[in-house]
CSV table of N, CA and C in Angstrom, one decimal:
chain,number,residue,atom,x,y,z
A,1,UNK,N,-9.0,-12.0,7.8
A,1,UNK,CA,-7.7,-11.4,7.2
A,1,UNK,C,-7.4,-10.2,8.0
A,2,UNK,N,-6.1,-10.0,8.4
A,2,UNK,CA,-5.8,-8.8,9.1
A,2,UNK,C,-4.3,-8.2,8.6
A,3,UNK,N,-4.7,-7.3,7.9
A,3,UNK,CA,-3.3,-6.1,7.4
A,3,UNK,C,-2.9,-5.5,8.5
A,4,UNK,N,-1.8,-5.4,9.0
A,4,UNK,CA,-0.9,-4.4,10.0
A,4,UNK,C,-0.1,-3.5,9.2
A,5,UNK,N,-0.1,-2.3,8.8
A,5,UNK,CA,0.8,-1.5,8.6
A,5,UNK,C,1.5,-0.7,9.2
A,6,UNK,N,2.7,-0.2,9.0
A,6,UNK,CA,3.8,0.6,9.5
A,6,UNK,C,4.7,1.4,8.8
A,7,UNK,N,5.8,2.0,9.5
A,7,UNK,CA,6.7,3.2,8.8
A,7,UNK,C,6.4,4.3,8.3
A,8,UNK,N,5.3,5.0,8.7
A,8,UNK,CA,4.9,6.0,8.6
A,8,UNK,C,6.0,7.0,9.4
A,9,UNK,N,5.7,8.1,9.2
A,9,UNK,CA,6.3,8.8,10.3
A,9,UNK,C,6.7,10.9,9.6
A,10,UNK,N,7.6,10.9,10.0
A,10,UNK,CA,7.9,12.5,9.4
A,10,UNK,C,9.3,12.6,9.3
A,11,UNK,N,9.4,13.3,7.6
A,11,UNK,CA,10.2,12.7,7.1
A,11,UNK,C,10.1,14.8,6.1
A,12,UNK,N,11.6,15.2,5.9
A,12,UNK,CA,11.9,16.0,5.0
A,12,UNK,C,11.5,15.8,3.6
A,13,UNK,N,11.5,16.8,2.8
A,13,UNK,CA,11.3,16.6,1.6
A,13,UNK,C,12.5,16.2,0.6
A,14,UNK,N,12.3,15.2,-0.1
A,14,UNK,CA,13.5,14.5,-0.6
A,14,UNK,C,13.9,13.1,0.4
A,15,UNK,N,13.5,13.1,1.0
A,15,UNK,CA,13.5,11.8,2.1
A,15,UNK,C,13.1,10.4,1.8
A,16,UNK,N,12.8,9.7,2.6
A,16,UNK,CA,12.9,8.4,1.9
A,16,UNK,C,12.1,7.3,3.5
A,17,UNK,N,11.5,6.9,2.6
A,17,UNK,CA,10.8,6.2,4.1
A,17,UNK,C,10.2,4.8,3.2
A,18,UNK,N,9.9,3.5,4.2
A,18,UNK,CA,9.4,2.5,3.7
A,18,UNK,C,8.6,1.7,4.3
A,19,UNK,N,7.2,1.7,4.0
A,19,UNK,CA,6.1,1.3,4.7
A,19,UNK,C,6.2,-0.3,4.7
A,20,UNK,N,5.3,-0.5,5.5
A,20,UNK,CA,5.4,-2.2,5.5
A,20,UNK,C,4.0,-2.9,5.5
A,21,UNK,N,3.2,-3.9,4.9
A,21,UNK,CA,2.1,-4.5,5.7
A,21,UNK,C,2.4,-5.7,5.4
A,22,UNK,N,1.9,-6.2,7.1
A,22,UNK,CA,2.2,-7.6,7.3
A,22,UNK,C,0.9,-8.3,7.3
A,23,UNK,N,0.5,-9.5,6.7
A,23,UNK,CA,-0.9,-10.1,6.4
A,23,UNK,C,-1.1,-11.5,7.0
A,24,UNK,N,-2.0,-11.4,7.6
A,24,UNK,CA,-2.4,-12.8,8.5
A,24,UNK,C,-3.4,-13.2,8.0
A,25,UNK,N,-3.8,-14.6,8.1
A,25,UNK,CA,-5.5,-15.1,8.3
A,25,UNK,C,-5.3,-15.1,6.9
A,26,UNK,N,-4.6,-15.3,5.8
A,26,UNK,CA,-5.2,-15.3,4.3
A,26,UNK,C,-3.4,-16.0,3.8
A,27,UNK,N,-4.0,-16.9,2.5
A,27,UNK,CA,-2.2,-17.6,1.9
A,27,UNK,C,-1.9,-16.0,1.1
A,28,UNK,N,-1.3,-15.2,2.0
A,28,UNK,CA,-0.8,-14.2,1.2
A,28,UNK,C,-0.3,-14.4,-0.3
A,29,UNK,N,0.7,-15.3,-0.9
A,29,UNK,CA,0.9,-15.5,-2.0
A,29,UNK,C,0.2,-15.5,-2.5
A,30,UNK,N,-1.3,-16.5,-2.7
A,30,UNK,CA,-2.2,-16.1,-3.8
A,30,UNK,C,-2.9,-14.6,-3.6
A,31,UNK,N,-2.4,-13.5,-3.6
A,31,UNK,CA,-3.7,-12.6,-3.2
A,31,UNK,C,-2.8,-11.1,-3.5
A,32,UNK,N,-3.4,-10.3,-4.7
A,32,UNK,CA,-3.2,-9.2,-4.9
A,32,UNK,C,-2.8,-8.1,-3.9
A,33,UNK,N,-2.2,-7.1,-3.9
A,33,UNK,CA,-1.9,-6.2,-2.8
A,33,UNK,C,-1.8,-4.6,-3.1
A,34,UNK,N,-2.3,-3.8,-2.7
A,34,UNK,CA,-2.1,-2.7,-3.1
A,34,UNK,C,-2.1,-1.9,-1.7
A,35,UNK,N,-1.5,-0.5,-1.7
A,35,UNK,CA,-1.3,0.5,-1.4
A,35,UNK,C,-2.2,1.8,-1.9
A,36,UNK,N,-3.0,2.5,-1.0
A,36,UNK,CA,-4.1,3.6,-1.1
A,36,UNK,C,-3.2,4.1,0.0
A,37,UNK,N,-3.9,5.9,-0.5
A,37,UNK,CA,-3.5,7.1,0.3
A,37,UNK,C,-4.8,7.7,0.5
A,38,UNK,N,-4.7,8.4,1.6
A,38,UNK,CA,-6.1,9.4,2.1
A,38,UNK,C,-5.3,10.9,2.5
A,39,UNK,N,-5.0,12.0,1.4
A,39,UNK,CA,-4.7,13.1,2.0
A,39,UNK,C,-5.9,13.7,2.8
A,40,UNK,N,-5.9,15.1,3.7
A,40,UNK,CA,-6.7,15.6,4.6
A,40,UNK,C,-7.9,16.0,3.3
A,41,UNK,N,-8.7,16.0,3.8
A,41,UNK,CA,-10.2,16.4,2.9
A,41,UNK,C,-10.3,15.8,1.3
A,42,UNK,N,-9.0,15.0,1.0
A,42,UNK,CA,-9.0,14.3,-0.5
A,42,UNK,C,-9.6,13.0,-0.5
A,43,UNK,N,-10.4,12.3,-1.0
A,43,UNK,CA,-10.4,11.3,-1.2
A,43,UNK,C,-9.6,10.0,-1.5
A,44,UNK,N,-9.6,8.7,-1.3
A,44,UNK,CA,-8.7,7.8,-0.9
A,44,UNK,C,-8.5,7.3,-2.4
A,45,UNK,N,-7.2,7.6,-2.7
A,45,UNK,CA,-6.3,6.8,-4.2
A,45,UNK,C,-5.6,6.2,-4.2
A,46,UNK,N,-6.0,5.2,-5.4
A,46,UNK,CA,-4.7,3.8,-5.4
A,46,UNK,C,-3.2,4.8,-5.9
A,47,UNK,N,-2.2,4.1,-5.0
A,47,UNK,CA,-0.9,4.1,-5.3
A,47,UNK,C,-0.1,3.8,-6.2
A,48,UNK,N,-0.2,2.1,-5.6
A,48,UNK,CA,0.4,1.0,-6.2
A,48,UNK,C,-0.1,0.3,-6.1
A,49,UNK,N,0.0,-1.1,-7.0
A,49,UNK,CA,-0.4,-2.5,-6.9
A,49,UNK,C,0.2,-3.2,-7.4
A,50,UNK,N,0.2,-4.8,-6.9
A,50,UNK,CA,1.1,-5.9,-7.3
A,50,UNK,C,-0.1,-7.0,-7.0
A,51,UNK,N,0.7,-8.0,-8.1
A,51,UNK,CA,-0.3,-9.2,-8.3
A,51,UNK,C,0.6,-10.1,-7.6
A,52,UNK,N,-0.2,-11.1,-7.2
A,52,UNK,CA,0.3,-12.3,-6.9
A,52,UNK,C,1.9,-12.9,-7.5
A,53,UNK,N,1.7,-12.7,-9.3
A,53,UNK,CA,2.5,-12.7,-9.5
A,53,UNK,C,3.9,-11.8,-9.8
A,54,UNK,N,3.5,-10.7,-9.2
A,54,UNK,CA,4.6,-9.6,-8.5
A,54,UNK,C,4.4,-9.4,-10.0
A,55,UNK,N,3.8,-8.6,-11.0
A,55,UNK,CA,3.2,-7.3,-11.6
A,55,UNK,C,3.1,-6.3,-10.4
A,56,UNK,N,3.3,-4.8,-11.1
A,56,UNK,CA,3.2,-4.2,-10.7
A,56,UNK,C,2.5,-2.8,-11.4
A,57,UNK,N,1.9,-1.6,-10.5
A,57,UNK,CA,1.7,-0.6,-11.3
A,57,UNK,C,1.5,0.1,-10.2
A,58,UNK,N,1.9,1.7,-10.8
A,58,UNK,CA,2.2,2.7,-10.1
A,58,UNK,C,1.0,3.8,-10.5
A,59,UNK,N,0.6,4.7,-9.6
A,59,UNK,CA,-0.1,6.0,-10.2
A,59,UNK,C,0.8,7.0,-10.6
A,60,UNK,N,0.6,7.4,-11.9
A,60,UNK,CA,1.7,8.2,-12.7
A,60,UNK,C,2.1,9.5,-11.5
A,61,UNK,N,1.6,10.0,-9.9
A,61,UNK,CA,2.3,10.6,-9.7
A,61,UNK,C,3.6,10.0,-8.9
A,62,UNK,N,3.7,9.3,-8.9
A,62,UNK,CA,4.7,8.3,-7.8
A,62,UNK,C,5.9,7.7,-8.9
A,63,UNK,N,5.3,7.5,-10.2
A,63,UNK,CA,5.8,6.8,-10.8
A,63,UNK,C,8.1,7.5,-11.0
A,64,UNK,N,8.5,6.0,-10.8
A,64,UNK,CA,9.8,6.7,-10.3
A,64,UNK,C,10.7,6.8,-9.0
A,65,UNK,N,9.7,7.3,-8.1
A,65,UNK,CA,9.8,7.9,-6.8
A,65,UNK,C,9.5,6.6,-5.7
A,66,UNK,N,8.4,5.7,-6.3
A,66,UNK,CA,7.8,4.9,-5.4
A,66,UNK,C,7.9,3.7,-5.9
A,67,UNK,N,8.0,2.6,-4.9
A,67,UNK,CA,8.4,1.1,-5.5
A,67,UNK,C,7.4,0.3,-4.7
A,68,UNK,N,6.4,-0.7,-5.3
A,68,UNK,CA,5.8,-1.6,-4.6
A,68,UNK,C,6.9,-2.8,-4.3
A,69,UNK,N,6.6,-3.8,-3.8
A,69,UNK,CA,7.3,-5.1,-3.5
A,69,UNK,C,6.8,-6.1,-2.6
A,70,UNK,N,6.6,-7.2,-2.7
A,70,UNK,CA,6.5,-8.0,-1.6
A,70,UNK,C,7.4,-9.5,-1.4
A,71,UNK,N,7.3,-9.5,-0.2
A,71,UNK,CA,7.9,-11.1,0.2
A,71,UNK,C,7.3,-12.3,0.6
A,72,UNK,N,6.7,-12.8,-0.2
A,72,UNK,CA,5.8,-14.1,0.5
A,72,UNK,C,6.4,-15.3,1.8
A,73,UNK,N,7.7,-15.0,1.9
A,73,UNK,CA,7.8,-15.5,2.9
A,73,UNK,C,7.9,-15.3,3.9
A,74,UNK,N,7.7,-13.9,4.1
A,74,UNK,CA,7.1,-13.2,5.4
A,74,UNK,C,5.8,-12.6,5.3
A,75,UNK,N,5.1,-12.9,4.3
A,75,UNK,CA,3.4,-12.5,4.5
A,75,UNK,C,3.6,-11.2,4.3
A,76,UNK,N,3.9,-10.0,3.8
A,76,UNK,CA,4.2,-8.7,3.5
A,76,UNK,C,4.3,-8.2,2.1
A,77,UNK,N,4.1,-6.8,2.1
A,77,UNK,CA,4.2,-5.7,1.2
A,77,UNK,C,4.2,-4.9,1.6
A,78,UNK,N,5.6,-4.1,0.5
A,78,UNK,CA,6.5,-3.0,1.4
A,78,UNK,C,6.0,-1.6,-0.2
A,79,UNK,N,6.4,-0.2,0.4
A,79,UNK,CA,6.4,0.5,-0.4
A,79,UNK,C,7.5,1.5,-0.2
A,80,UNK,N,8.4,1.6,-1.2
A,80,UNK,CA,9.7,2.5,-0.8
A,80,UNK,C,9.2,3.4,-1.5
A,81,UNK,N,9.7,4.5,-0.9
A,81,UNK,CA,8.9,5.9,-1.0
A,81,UNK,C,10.4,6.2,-1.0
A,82,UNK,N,10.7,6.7,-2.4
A,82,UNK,CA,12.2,8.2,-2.5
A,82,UNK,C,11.6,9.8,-2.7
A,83,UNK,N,12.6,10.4,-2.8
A,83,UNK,CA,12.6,11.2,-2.6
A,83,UNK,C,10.8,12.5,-3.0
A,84,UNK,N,10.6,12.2,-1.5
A,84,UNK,CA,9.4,12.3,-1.3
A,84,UNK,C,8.7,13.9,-1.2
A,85,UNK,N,7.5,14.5,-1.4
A,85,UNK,CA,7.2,15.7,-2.1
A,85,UNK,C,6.3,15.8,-0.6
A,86,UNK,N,6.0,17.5,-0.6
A,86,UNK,CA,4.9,17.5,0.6
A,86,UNK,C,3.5,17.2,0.4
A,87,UNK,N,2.8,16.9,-0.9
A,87,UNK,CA,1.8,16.5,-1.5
A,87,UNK,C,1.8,15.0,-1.3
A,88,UNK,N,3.1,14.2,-1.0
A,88,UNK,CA,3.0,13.1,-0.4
A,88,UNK,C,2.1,12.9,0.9
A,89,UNK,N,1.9,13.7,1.0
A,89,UNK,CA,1.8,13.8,2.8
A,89,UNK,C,0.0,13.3,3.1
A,90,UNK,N,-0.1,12.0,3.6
A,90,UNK,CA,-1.2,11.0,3.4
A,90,UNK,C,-1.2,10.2,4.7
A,91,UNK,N,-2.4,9.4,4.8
A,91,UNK,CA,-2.6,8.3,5.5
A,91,UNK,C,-2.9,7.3,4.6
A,92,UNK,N,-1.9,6.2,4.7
A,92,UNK,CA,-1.7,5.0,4.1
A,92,UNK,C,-2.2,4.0,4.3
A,93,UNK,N,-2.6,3.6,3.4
A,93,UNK,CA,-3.2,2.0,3.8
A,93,UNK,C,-3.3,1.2,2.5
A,94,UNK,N,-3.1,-0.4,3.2
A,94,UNK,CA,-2.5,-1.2,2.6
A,94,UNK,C,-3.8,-1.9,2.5
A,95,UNK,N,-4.1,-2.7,1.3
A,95,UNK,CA,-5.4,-3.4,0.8
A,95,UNK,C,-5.0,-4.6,0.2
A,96,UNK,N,-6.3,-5.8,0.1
A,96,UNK,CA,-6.3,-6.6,-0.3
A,96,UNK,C,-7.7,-7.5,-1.1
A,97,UNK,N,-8.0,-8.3,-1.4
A,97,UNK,CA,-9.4,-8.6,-2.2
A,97,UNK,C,-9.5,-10.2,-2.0
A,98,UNK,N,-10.4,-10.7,-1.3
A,98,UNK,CA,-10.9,-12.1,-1.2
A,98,UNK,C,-11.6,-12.2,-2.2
A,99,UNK,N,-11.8,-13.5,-3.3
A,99,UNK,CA,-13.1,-14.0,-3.4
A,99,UNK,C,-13.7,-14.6,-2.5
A,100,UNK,N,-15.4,-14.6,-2.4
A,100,UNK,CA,-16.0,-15.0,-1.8
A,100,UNK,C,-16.5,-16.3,-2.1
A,101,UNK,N,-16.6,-17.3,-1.7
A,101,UNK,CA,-16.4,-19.0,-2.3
A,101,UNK,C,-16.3,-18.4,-3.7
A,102,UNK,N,-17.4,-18.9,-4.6
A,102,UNK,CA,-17.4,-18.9,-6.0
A,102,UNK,C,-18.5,-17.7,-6.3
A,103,UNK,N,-18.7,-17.2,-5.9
A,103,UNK,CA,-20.0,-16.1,-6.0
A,103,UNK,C,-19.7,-15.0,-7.0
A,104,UNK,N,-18.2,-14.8,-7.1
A,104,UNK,CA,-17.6,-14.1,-8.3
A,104,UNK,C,-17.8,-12.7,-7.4
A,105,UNK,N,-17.8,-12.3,-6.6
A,105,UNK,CA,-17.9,-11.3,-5.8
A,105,UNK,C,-16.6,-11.1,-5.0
A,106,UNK,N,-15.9,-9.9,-4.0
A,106,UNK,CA,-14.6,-10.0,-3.6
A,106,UNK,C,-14.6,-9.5,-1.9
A,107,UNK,N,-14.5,-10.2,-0.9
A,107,UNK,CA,-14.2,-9.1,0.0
A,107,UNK,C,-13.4,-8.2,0.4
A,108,UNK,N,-13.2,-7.0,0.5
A,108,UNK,CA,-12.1,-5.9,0.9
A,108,UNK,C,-11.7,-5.9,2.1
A,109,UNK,N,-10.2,-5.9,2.2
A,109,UNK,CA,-9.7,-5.9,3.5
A,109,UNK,C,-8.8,-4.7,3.7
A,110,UNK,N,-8.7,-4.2,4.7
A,110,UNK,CA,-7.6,-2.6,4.9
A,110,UNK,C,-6.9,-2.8,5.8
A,111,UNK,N,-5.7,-2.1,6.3
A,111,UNK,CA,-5.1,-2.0,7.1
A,111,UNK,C,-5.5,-1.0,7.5
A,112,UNK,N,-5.1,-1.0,9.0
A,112,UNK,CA,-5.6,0.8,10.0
A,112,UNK,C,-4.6,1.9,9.4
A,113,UNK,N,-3.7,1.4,8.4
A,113,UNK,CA,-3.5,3.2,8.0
A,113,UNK,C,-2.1,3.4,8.8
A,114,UNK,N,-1.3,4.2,8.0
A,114,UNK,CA,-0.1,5.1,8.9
A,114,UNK,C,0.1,5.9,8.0
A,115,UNK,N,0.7,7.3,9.2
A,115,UNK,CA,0.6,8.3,8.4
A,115,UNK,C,1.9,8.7,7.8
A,116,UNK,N,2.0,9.1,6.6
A,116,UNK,CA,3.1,9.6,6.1
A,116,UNK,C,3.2,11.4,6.2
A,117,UNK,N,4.0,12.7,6.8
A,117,UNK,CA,3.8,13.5,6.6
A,117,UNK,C,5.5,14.1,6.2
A,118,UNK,N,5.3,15.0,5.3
A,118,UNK,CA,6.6,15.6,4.6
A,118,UNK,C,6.6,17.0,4.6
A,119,UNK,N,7.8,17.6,5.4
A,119,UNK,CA,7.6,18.7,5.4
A,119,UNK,C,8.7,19.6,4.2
A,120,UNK,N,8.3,20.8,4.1
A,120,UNK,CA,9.0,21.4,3.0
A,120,UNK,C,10.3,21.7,4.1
């Protein structure tokens, strides 16, 4: 499985930017998706997430502001990011979870990350 993410970049406060990850090597449709952030010295927090069946949930600070989504017919999940805060300001990465045959166990997959930074 291989996540490619993008749309990172620098972006004013109140701005608006929309990440993308594109997913190979796995039937994207069957397979959960989320969005994690790593600020500098913070540890890495879920975002967002969406099920297979496009459920969704947000971390109450985003909630509003930030939208998960995906399109299974281009193998992708996007996150629109409105009007965005400088505590936004992260390295992103997009995630996913294999079962492993039947073992009831999951493997974790990441994308390399893009950075989002927001200036005041």
């Amino acid at each position: 499985v291989q996540l490619q993410a993008s749309g990172g970049g620098l972006v004013q406060a109140g701005g608006s930017l929309r990440l993308s990850c594109a997913a190979s090597g796995t039937f994207f449709s069957m397979n959960d998706m989320a969005w994690y952030r790593q600020a500098p010295g913070e540890q890495r927090e879920l975002v967002a997430s969406i099920t297979r069946g496009s459920s969704t949930t947000h971390t109450d600070s985003v909630k509003g502001r930030f939208a998960i989504s995906r399109d299974n017919g281009k193998n992708t999940v996007y996150l629109q990011m409105n009007n965005l805060k400088p505590e936004d300001t992260a390295v992103f990465y997009c995630n996913t979870k294999q079962p492993i045959g039947s073992s009831g166990l999951f493997q974790t997959y990441w994308g390399q990350g893009t950075l989002v930074t927001v200036s005041s």
